[in-house]
């Protein structure tokens, strides 16, 4: 459903796009790919926020409240598992887009997609797990 345009056109600005590296992740292969962990050591440079040390995540890196949780297509995402849950988005079709749950069967996916077209609700993964009629 490409016809529905988002209501909010505000540009999404991220204060930081890089991931926060774990302390000493550049020195040890085993933690090089790991996610952020807060340093707990008594003498840690990162924990004490010394100049030149790695930055720590803090509340100041948070996104603008108006653009938080918004996808690049301009919609907020709601996971939908059946047609009844899709009907909740009827009056909010310019703010929220439906994402069909991964465990939903092909038959119910078709029902959800057809109902979404009637309600003019954008479905982000409308083509997932669907085959053409001649393939089946």
Short mmCIF file of N, CA and C in Angstrom, two decimals:
data_model
loop_
_atom_site.label_atom_id
_atom_site.label_comp_id
_atom_site.label_asym_id
_atom_site.label_seq_id
_atom_site.Cartn_x
_atom_site.Cartn_y
_atom_site.Cartn_z
N UNK A 1 0.86 -1.17 0.00
CA UNK A 1 0.00 0.00 0.00
C UNK A 1 0.89 1.23 0.00
N UNK A 2 1.28 1.67 -1.18
CA UNK A 2 2.22 2.78 -1.27
C UNK A 2 1.52 4.13 -1.28
N UNK A 3 0.20 4.18 -1.35
CA UNK A 3 -0.51 5.44 -1.46
C UNK A 3 -0.60 6.22 -0.17
N UNK A 4 -0.48 5.58 0.97
CA UNK A 4 -0.64 6.26 2.25
C UNK A 4 0.66 6.98 2.59
N UNK A 5 0.56 8.28 2.88
CA UNK A 5 1.72 9.08 3.25
C UNK A 5 1.68 9.36 4.74
N UNK A 6 2.83 9.41 5.40
CA UNK A 6 2.84 9.66 6.85
C UNK A 6 2.41 11.09 7.16
N UNK A 7 1.81 11.24 8.32
CA UNK A 7 1.35 12.55 8.77
C UNK A 7 2.51 13.42 9.21
N UNK A 8 3.48 12.83 9.89
CA UNK A 8 4.63 13.56 10.43
C UNK A 8 5.73 13.59 9.38
N UNK A 9 6.08 14.77 8.93
CA UNK A 9 7.14 14.91 7.92
C UNK A 9 8.44 15.42 8.50
N UNK A 10 8.56 15.47 9.83
CA UNK A 10 9.76 16.00 10.46
C UNK A 10 10.97 15.12 10.16
N UNK A 11 12.08 15.76 9.87
CA UNK A 11 13.30 15.03 9.54
C UNK A 11 13.86 14.36 10.79
N UNK A 12 14.24 13.10 10.64
CA UNK A 12 14.79 12.33 11.76
C UNK A 12 16.28 12.66 11.88
N UNK A 13 16.67 13.19 13.04
CA UNK A 13 18.07 13.54 13.29
C UNK A 13 18.56 12.68 14.45
N UNK A 14 19.61 11.93 14.20
CA UNK A 14 20.22 11.11 15.24
C UNK A 14 21.41 11.86 15.81
N UNK A 15 21.52 11.90 17.15
CA UNK A 15 22.66 12.56 17.76
C UNK A 15 23.92 11.73 17.59
N UNK A 16 23.76 10.41 17.55
CA UNK A 16 24.90 9.53 17.35
C UNK A 16 24.44 8.31 16.59
N UNK A 17 25.13 7.98 15.50
CA UNK A 17 24.75 6.82 14.69
C UNK A 17 25.69 5.64 14.92
N UNK A 18 26.90 5.90 15.45
CA UNK A 18 27.82 4.80 15.72
C UNK A 18 27.40 4.06 16.98
N UNK A 19 27.70 2.77 17.02
CA UNK A 19 27.45 1.98 18.23
C UNK A 19 28.48 2.36 19.29
N UNK A 20 28.08 2.25 20.54
CA UNK A 20 29.02 2.47 21.63
C UNK A 20 29.87 1.23 21.79
N UNK A 21 31.20 1.41 21.73
CA UNK A 21 32.12 0.28 21.84
C UNK A 21 32.34 -0.06 23.31
N UNK A 22 32.45 -1.34 23.57
CA UNK A 22 32.73 -1.79 24.94
C UNK A 22 34.17 -1.45 25.30
N UNK A 23 34.41 -1.16 26.55
CA UNK A 23 35.75 -0.80 27.01
C UNK A 23 36.74 -1.91 26.71
N UNK A 24 37.86 -1.56 26.08
CA UNK A 24 38.93 -2.47 25.67
C UNK A 24 38.49 -3.46 24.60
N UNK A 25 37.44 -3.15 23.86
CA UNK A 25 36.99 -4.05 22.79
C UNK A 25 38.00 -4.10 21.65
N UNK A 26 38.84 -3.09 21.53
CA UNK A 26 39.86 -3.10 20.48
C UNK A 26 41.06 -3.96 20.86
N UNK A 27 41.17 -4.39 22.11
CA UNK A 27 42.33 -5.16 22.55
C UNK A 27 42.07 -6.66 22.60
N UNK A 28 40.80 -7.06 22.70
CA UNK A 28 40.49 -8.48 22.85
C UNK A 28 39.50 -8.92 21.78
N UNK A 29 39.86 -9.97 21.05
CA UNK A 29 38.98 -10.45 19.99
C UNK A 29 37.65 -10.96 20.55
N UNK A 30 37.70 -11.53 21.73
CA UNK A 30 36.51 -12.17 22.27
C UNK A 30 35.42 -11.16 22.63
N UNK A 31 35.78 -9.90 22.83
CA UNK A 31 34.75 -8.90 23.13
C UNK A 31 34.64 -7.84 22.03
N UNK A 32 35.32 -8.08 20.92
CA UNK A 32 35.33 -7.07 19.86
C UNK A 32 33.94 -6.89 19.25
N UNK A 33 33.15 -7.95 19.18
CA UNK A 33 31.84 -7.87 18.54
C UNK A 33 30.71 -7.77 19.55
N UNK A 34 31.04 -7.60 20.83
CA UNK A 34 30.01 -7.60 21.85
C UNK A 34 29.36 -6.23 21.97
N UNK A 35 28.22 -6.20 22.63
CA UNK A 35 27.49 -4.96 22.81
C UNK A 35 28.03 -4.19 24.01
N UNK A 36 27.49 -3.02 24.22
CA UNK A 36 27.96 -2.16 25.30
C UNK A 36 27.70 -2.78 26.67
N UNK A 37 28.69 -2.74 27.54
CA UNK A 37 28.55 -3.10 28.95
C UNK A 37 29.15 -1.97 29.76
N UNK A 38 28.47 -1.58 30.80
CA UNK A 38 28.98 -0.47 31.62
C UNK A 38 30.21 -0.92 32.40
N UNK A 39 31.31 -0.15 32.37
CA UNK A 39 32.50 -0.52 33.14
C UNK A 39 32.24 -0.41 34.63
N UNK A 40 32.70 -1.41 35.39
CA UNK A 40 32.43 -1.45 36.82
C UNK A 40 33.70 -1.37 37.68
N UNK A 41 34.87 -1.28 37.03
CA UNK A 41 36.12 -1.32 37.78
C UNK A 41 36.36 -0.08 38.63
N UNK A 42 37.18 -0.23 39.66
CA UNK A 42 37.41 0.89 40.58
C UNK A 42 38.30 1.95 39.96
N UNK A 43 39.16 1.57 39.03
CA UNK A 43 40.11 2.51 38.44
C UNK A 43 39.81 2.81 36.97
N UNK A 44 38.67 2.40 36.46
CA UNK A 44 38.40 2.49 35.02
C UNK A 44 38.34 3.91 34.49
N UNK A 45 39.11 4.15 33.43
CA UNK A 45 39.12 5.48 32.81
C UNK A 45 37.78 5.81 32.18
N UNK A 46 37.16 4.81 31.56
CA UNK A 46 35.89 5.05 30.88
C UNK A 46 34.80 5.36 31.90
N UNK A 47 34.75 4.61 32.99
CA UNK A 47 33.73 4.84 34.01
C UNK A 47 33.89 6.23 34.64
N UNK A 48 35.14 6.65 34.84
CA UNK A 48 35.39 7.95 35.47
C UNK A 48 35.36 9.09 34.46
N UNK A 49 35.12 8.78 33.20
CA UNK A 49 34.95 9.77 32.12
C UNK A 49 36.17 10.67 31.94
N UNK A 50 37.32 10.03 31.85
CA UNK A 50 38.54 10.80 31.60
C UNK A 50 38.56 11.29 30.16
N UNK A 51 39.28 12.40 29.94
CA UNK A 51 39.42 12.94 28.60
C UNK A 51 40.16 11.95 27.71
N UNK A 52 39.67 11.73 26.52
CA UNK A 52 40.29 10.80 25.58
C UNK A 52 39.80 9.38 25.72
N UNK A 53 39.01 9.07 26.75
CA UNK A 53 38.48 7.72 26.92
C UNK A 53 37.23 7.56 26.06
N UNK A 54 36.76 6.33 25.94
CA UNK A 54 35.56 6.06 25.14
C UNK A 54 34.34 6.76 25.73
N UNK A 55 33.44 7.22 24.89
CA UNK A 55 32.20 7.81 25.44
C UNK A 55 31.27 6.73 25.98
N UNK A 56 30.56 7.08 27.05
CA UNK A 56 29.58 6.16 27.63
C UNK A 56 28.19 6.61 27.21
N UNK A 57 27.28 5.67 27.01
CA UNK A 57 25.90 6.06 26.72
C UNK A 57 25.29 6.83 27.88
N UNK A 58 24.54 7.85 27.56
CA UNK A 58 23.85 8.62 28.58
C UNK A 58 22.54 9.13 27.98
N UNK A 59 21.70 9.70 28.82
CA UNK A 59 20.37 10.12 28.39
C UNK A 59 20.45 11.26 27.37
N UNK A 60 21.57 11.97 27.35
CA UNK A 60 21.71 13.07 26.41
C UNK A 60 21.80 12.64 24.97
N UNK A 61 22.08 11.36 24.71
CA UNK A 61 22.14 10.87 23.34
C UNK A 61 20.76 10.50 22.81
N UNK A 62 19.71 10.67 23.61
CA UNK A 62 18.38 10.26 23.20
C UNK A 62 17.87 11.04 22.01
N UNK A 63 16.93 10.43 21.29
CA UNK A 63 16.37 11.06 20.10
C UNK A 63 15.31 12.09 20.47
N UNK A 64 14.99 12.92 19.51
CA UNK A 64 13.91 13.89 19.67
C UNK A 64 12.61 13.15 19.91
N UNK A 65 11.81 13.63 20.86
CA UNK A 65 10.58 12.94 21.22
C UNK A 65 9.61 12.85 20.04
N UNK A 66 9.62 13.84 19.17
CA UNK A 66 8.70 13.84 18.03
C UNK A 66 9.08 12.80 16.98
N UNK A 67 10.36 12.43 16.91
CA UNK A 67 10.79 11.48 15.88
C UNK A 67 11.27 10.17 16.46
N UNK A 68 11.06 9.93 17.75
CA UNK A 68 11.51 8.69 18.38
C UNK A 68 10.66 7.52 17.89
N UNK A 69 11.28 6.37 17.65
CA UNK A 69 10.62 5.13 17.21
C UNK A 69 9.97 5.25 15.84
N UNK A 70 10.40 6.20 15.04
CA UNK A 70 9.84 6.36 13.69
C UNK A 70 10.80 5.75 12.69
N UNK A 71 10.25 4.94 11.78
CA UNK A 71 11.05 4.30 10.74
C UNK A 71 11.40 5.32 9.67
N UNK A 72 12.37 5.01 8.82
CA UNK A 72 12.70 5.94 7.74
C UNK A 72 11.53 6.22 6.79
N UNK A 73 10.54 5.32 6.74
CA UNK A 73 9.38 5.59 5.88
C UNK A 73 8.40 6.56 6.52
N UNK A 74 8.64 6.98 7.76
CA UNK A 74 7.82 8.00 8.40
C UNK A 74 6.75 7.47 9.33
N UNK A 75 6.62 6.15 9.44
CA UNK A 75 5.57 5.55 10.27
C UNK A 75 6.16 4.92 11.52
N UNK A 76 5.36 4.82 12.57
CA UNK A 76 5.69 3.99 13.71
C UNK A 76 5.18 2.59 13.42
N UNK A 77 5.80 1.58 13.97
CA UNK A 77 5.48 0.20 13.63
C UNK A 77 4.65 -0.47 14.72
N UNK A 78 3.66 -1.26 14.29
CA UNK A 78 2.82 -2.03 15.20
C UNK A 78 2.77 -3.46 14.66
N UNK A 79 3.08 -4.45 15.51
CA UNK A 79 3.02 -5.84 15.08
C UNK A 79 1.57 -6.31 15.15
N UNK A 80 1.12 -6.93 14.04
CA UNK A 80 -0.26 -7.36 13.90
C UNK A 80 -0.26 -8.86 13.65
N UNK A 81 -1.12 -9.58 14.40
CA UNK A 81 -1.19 -11.03 14.24
C UNK A 81 -2.51 -11.51 13.66
N UNK A 82 -3.53 -10.64 13.63
CA UNK A 82 -4.80 -11.04 13.03
C UNK A 82 -5.52 -9.78 12.55
N UNK A 83 -6.67 -10.00 11.90
CA UNK A 83 -7.40 -8.89 11.28
C UNK A 83 -7.99 -7.97 12.35
N UNK A 84 -8.38 -8.52 13.49
CA UNK A 84 -8.96 -7.69 14.55
C UNK A 84 -7.94 -6.69 15.09
N UNK A 85 -6.67 -7.08 15.18
CA UNK A 85 -5.65 -6.16 15.64
C UNK A 85 -5.38 -5.08 14.60
N UNK A 86 -5.59 -5.41 13.34
CA UNK A 86 -5.39 -4.43 12.27
C UNK A 86 -6.45 -3.33 12.33
N UNK A 87 -7.65 -3.69 12.78
CA UNK A 87 -8.74 -2.71 12.83
C UNK A 87 -8.45 -1.59 13.82
N UNK A 88 -7.54 -1.82 14.78
CA UNK A 88 -7.18 -0.76 15.72
C UNK A 88 -6.52 0.41 15.01
N UNK A 89 -5.88 0.14 13.88
CA UNK A 89 -5.13 1.18 13.17
C UNK A 89 -5.99 1.97 12.19
N UNK A 90 -7.29 1.73 12.22
CA UNK A 90 -8.18 2.36 11.24
C UNK A 90 -8.07 3.88 11.26
N UNK A 91 -8.14 4.48 12.44
CA UNK A 91 -8.11 5.94 12.55
C UNK A 91 -6.68 6.49 12.65
N UNK A 92 -5.70 5.60 12.69
CA UNK A 92 -4.31 6.05 12.86
C UNK A 92 -3.45 5.62 11.68
N UNK A 93 -4.04 5.53 10.50
CA UNK A 93 -3.30 4.98 9.36
C UNK A 93 -2.25 5.93 8.81
N UNK A 94 -2.23 7.20 9.26
CA UNK A 94 -1.19 8.12 8.82
C UNK A 94 -0.04 8.19 9.82
N UNK A 95 -0.20 7.54 10.98
CA UNK A 95 0.83 7.56 12.01
C UNK A 95 1.51 6.21 12.15
N UNK A 96 0.71 5.12 12.11
CA UNK A 96 1.23 3.78 12.36
C UNK A 96 1.15 2.92 11.10
N UNK A 97 2.14 2.06 10.94
CA UNK A 97 2.14 1.07 9.86
C UNK A 97 2.13 -0.32 10.50
N UNK A 98 1.42 -1.23 9.88
CA UNK A 98 1.32 -2.58 10.41
C UNK A 98 2.50 -3.42 9.95
N UNK A 99 3.01 -4.25 10.84
CA UNK A 99 4.01 -5.25 10.51
C UNK A 99 3.42 -6.59 10.90
N UNK A 100 3.29 -7.49 9.95
CA UNK A 100 2.68 -8.79 10.22
C UNK A 100 3.69 -9.65 10.99
N UNK A 101 3.22 -10.28 12.07
CA UNK A 101 4.07 -11.12 12.90
C UNK A 101 4.67 -12.28 12.13
N UNK A 102 5.83 -12.74 12.54
CA UNK A 102 6.55 -13.75 11.76
C UNK A 102 5.88 -15.12 11.83
N UNK A 103 5.05 -15.37 12.83
CA UNK A 103 4.44 -16.69 12.96
C UNK A 103 3.04 -16.76 12.35
N UNK A 104 2.62 -15.72 11.64
CA UNK A 104 1.29 -15.69 11.04
C UNK A 104 1.30 -16.51 9.75
N UNK A 105 0.26 -17.31 9.56
CA UNK A 105 0.20 -18.20 8.40
C UNK A 105 -0.07 -17.41 7.12
N UNK A 106 0.15 -18.05 5.98
CA UNK A 106 -0.04 -17.40 4.69
C UNK A 106 -1.50 -17.04 4.46
N UNK A 107 -2.41 -17.89 4.90
CA UNK A 107 -3.83 -17.63 4.70
C UNK A 107 -4.26 -16.37 5.46
N UNK A 108 -3.83 -16.25 6.69
CA UNK A 108 -4.21 -15.08 7.49
C UNK A 108 -3.47 -13.84 7.00
N UNK A 109 -2.25 -14.02 6.48
CA UNK A 109 -1.52 -12.90 5.89
C UNK A 109 -2.31 -12.29 4.74
N UNK A 110 -2.88 -13.15 3.89
CA UNK A 110 -3.68 -12.64 2.77
C UNK A 110 -4.88 -11.85 3.28
N UNK A 111 -5.53 -12.35 4.34
CA UNK A 111 -6.68 -11.64 4.91
C UNK A 111 -6.26 -10.29 5.48
N UNK A 112 -5.13 -10.26 6.16
CA UNK A 112 -4.65 -9.01 6.76
C UNK A 112 -4.32 -8.00 5.67
N UNK A 113 -3.66 -8.44 4.60
CA UNK A 113 -3.26 -7.52 3.54
C UNK A 113 -4.48 -6.97 2.80
N UNK A 114 -5.46 -7.82 2.56
CA UNK A 114 -6.67 -7.33 1.86
C UNK A 114 -7.44 -6.35 2.74
N UNK A 115 -7.50 -6.61 4.05
CA UNK A 115 -8.19 -5.69 4.96
C UNK A 115 -7.41 -4.38 5.09
N UNK A 116 -6.09 -4.46 5.06
CA UNK A 116 -5.26 -3.26 5.16
C UNK A 116 -5.46 -2.35 3.94
N UNK A 117 -5.68 -2.95 2.77
CA UNK A 117 -5.95 -2.14 1.58
C UNK A 117 -7.30 -1.43 1.71
N UNK A 118 -8.27 -2.08 2.30
CA UNK A 118 -9.57 -1.44 2.51
C UNK A 118 -9.47 -0.28 3.49
N UNK A 119 -8.65 -0.46 4.54
CA UNK A 119 -8.51 0.57 5.57
C UNK A 119 -7.45 1.61 5.22
N UNK A 120 -6.73 1.43 4.12
CA UNK A 120 -5.63 2.30 3.71
C UNK A 120 -4.53 2.33 4.78
N UNK A 121 -4.17 1.16 5.29
CA UNK A 121 -3.10 1.03 6.28
C UNK A 121 -1.89 0.46 5.58
N UNK A 122 -0.73 1.07 5.80
CA UNK A 122 0.50 0.58 5.19
C UNK A 122 0.96 -0.68 5.91
N UNK A 123 1.33 -1.71 5.16
CA UNK A 123 1.89 -2.95 5.72
C UNK A 123 3.36 -3.01 5.29
N UNK A 124 4.26 -3.03 6.26
CA UNK A 124 5.68 -2.93 5.95
C UNK A 124 6.23 -4.19 5.30
N UNK A 125 5.73 -5.35 5.72
CA UNK A 125 6.24 -6.61 5.15
C UNK A 125 5.13 -7.35 4.42
N UNK A 126 4.44 -6.65 3.51
CA UNK A 126 3.29 -7.22 2.82
C UNK A 126 3.67 -8.37 1.89
N UNK A 127 4.89 -8.35 1.35
CA UNK A 127 5.26 -9.38 0.38
C UNK A 127 5.93 -10.59 1.03
N UNK A 128 6.10 -10.59 2.34
CA UNK A 128 6.79 -11.70 3.01
C UNK A 128 5.92 -12.94 3.04
N UNK A 129 6.53 -14.09 2.79
CA UNK A 129 5.90 -15.41 2.87
C UNK A 129 4.69 -15.57 1.95
N UNK A 130 4.62 -14.78 0.89
CA UNK A 130 3.53 -14.92 -0.07
C UNK A 130 4.10 -15.38 -1.41
N UNK A 131 3.40 -16.31 -2.02
CA UNK A 131 3.78 -16.76 -3.35
C UNK A 131 2.70 -16.38 -4.33
N UNK A 132 3.04 -16.34 -5.59
CA UNK A 132 2.04 -16.06 -6.63
C UNK A 132 1.09 -17.23 -6.75
N UNK A 133 -0.07 -16.98 -7.31
CA UNK A 133 -1.09 -18.04 -7.44
C UNK A 133 -0.61 -19.15 -8.36
N UNK A 134 0.16 -18.81 -9.42
CA UNK A 134 0.58 -19.86 -10.35
C UNK A 134 1.68 -20.73 -9.74
N UNK A 135 2.42 -20.22 -8.76
CA UNK A 135 3.48 -21.01 -8.12
C UNK A 135 2.88 -22.06 -7.19
N UNK A 136 1.78 -21.75 -6.55
CA UNK A 136 1.21 -22.65 -5.55
C UNK A 136 0.58 -23.88 -6.15
#
